[in-house]
Amino acid sequence: MNVPIKRRPEKTGQTMSFCYGDEQITFERVKRPQATGKVLIKVHPDCRVIASAPEDADSEAVLSAVKKRGRWIYEQLRDFRKQLEFITPRQYISGESHYYLGKRYLLKVIETPEQVQGVKLLRGKLEVSVRVKSTDKVKERLTDWYKERAKETFAKRLDAMLEQALWVDERPPLRILTMQTQWGSCSPSGRITLNPHLVKAPRECIDYVILHELCHIAEHNHSERFYRLMNRVMPKWEKTKEKLDGMAMAITN
């Protein structure tokens, strides 16, 4: 199983829709963990609408509950769409903001034809040295730097989280892999894969993803047992997840 990036996640539930005014609003129905009789509706910054409902809830009842919140959903979508208009692809030039461990740093590109190329974190800035200023070269240097930091950071955090994951008998293999739709995943054999973009998030977000995958070693599906484990090792994981979801577009762009 995996922790999806809430920017372009894979569909896991039932797609439904309804009309509000002249707009058709599509939403995804998913099973609500530790479900009560209520339908929980959430609009994400990437304009996805999710309705979490008990598994045995009637589809018409779920649709009715979502329709009742139609105006609120419409207004949320309108506000998030306005925000998305201001998100532009990175150009990898001096003055841009880039993240590392939850903090924002200004990018400083230095052209040094005769010196060693690389990346340094100095005085609140990410300094990238290249022989010739080029978007591709700066991006390449930064990508390599993030991957190296990810290897070091994830290994340390995995060791720390294993102290809480008492159900794990031995240290699982760890792989770093850039993924478009996932922060992390756990294979049936227990290998954990983490997205290097995650190293741009705060430490508690990294810990959340690692713990999520460690819980999948005990329970590969999102079952009641899985959520009991998550609640035990990270009681406020839902707030941390929400924080990570809110950063997704900024740190993967």
Tab-separated table of C-alpha atoms in Angstrom, residues 75-161:
chain	number	residue	atom	x	y	z
A	75	GLU	CA	-17.164	28.140	-2.961
A	76	GLN	CA	-14.196	26.017	-1.854
A	77	LEU	CA	-13.538	24.969	-5.454
A	78	ARG	CA	-13.739	28.576	-6.622
A	79	ASP	CA	-11.207	29.734	-4.012
A	80	PHE	CA	-8.751	26.902	-4.680
A	81	ARG	CA	-8.939	27.467	-8.457
A	82	LYS	CA	-7.937	31.090	-7.920
A	83	GLN	CA	-4.919	29.942	-5.908
A	84	LEU	CA	-3.886	27.466	-8.600
A	85	GLU	CA	-3.708	30.270	-11.155
A	86	PHE	CA	-0.674	31.662	-9.316
A	87	ILE	CA	1.316	28.431	-9.233
A	88	THR	CA	3.879	28.551	-12.024
A	89	PRO	CA	6.542	25.998	-12.973
A	90	ARG	CA	9.939	26.606	-11.425
A	91	GLN	CA	12.595	28.252	-13.602
A	92	TYR	CA	15.540	27.390	-11.325
A	93	ILE	CA	16.874	30.933	-11.195
A	94	SER	CA	18.195	33.057	-8.330
A	95	GLY	CA	15.485	34.382	-6.049
A	96	GLU	CA	13.135	31.396	-6.248
A	97	SER	CA	11.959	29.685	-3.069
A	98	HIS	CA	12.796	26.023	-2.501
A	99	TYR	CA	12.012	23.855	0.515
A	100	TYR	CA	14.138	21.599	2.688
A	101	LEU	CA	12.866	19.898	5.876
A	102	GLY	CA	9.871	22.212	5.978
A	103	LYS	CA	11.817	25.466	5.732
A	104	ARG	CA	11.900	27.752	2.740
A	105	TYR	CA	15.231	28.815	1.258
A	106	LEU	CA	16.099	31.289	-1.462
A	107	LEU	CA	17.893	29.823	-4.452
A	108	LYS	CA	21.176	31.448	-5.449
A	109	VAL	CA	22.710	30.298	-8.736
A	110	ILE	CA	26.447	30.928	-9.097
A	111	GLU	CA	28.304	30.552	-12.385
A	112	THR	CA	31.774	29.140	-11.610
A	113	PRO	CA	33.448	27.760	-14.772
A	114	GLU	CA	36.656	26.806	-12.960
A	115	GLN	CA	35.300	25.541	-9.618
A	116	VAL	CA	33.596	22.366	-8.440
A	117	GLN	CA	29.880	22.221	-9.192
A	118	GLY	CA	27.478	21.415	-6.386
A	119	VAL	CA	24.928	22.628	-3.846
A	120	LYS	CA	25.490	24.201	-0.435
A	121	LEU	CA	23.025	25.283	2.238
A	122	LEU	CA	24.424	28.580	3.546
A	123	ARG	CA	22.864	31.396	5.583
A	124	GLY	CA	19.279	30.655	4.606
A	125	LYS	CA	20.100	30.138	0.952
A	126	LEU	CA	20.536	27.164	-1.356
A	127	GLU	CA	23.640	27.978	-3.389
A	128	VAL	CA	23.988	26.044	-6.625
A	129	SER	CA	27.304	26.282	-8.469
A	130	VAL	CA	27.312	25.487	-12.196
A	131	ARG	CA	29.819	26.054	-14.979
A	132	VAL	CA	27.189	27.659	-17.195
A	133	LYS	CA	23.819	28.967	-15.985
A	134	SER	CA	21.145	26.698	-17.405
A	135	THR	CA	17.718	25.674	-16.110
A	136	ASP	CA	18.433	22.014	-16.820
A	137	LYS	CA	21.833	22.044	-15.118
A	138	VAL	CA	20.589	23.833	-11.996
A	139	LYS	CA	17.613	21.475	-11.762
A	140	GLU	CA	19.921	18.476	-12.192
A	141	ARG	CA	22.264	19.658	-9.417
A	142	LEU	CA	19.379	20.354	-7.040
A	143	THR	CA	17.677	17.034	-7.805
A	144	ASP	CA	20.888	15.134	-7.034
A	145	TRP	CA	21.367	17.119	-3.817
A	146	TYR	CA	17.822	16.405	-2.637
A	147	LYS	CA	18.266	12.695	-3.343
A	148	GLU	CA	21.455	12.565	-1.277
A	149	ARG	CA	19.822	14.435	1.608
A	150	ALA	CA	16.806	12.127	1.315
A	151	LYS	CA	18.963	8.998	1.632
A	152	GLU	CA	20.605	10.306	4.800
A	153	THR	CA	17.466	11.754	6.389
A	154	PHE	CA	15.129	8.850	5.595
A	155	ALA	CA	17.610	6.288	6.916
A	156	LYS	CA	17.891	8.167	10.222
A	157	ARG	CA	14.144	8.657	10.569
A	158	LEU	CA	13.449	5.025	9.689
A	159	ASP	CA	15.769	3.913	12.503
A	160	ALA	CA	14.000	6.294	14.887
A	161	MET	CA	10.509	5.133	13.876
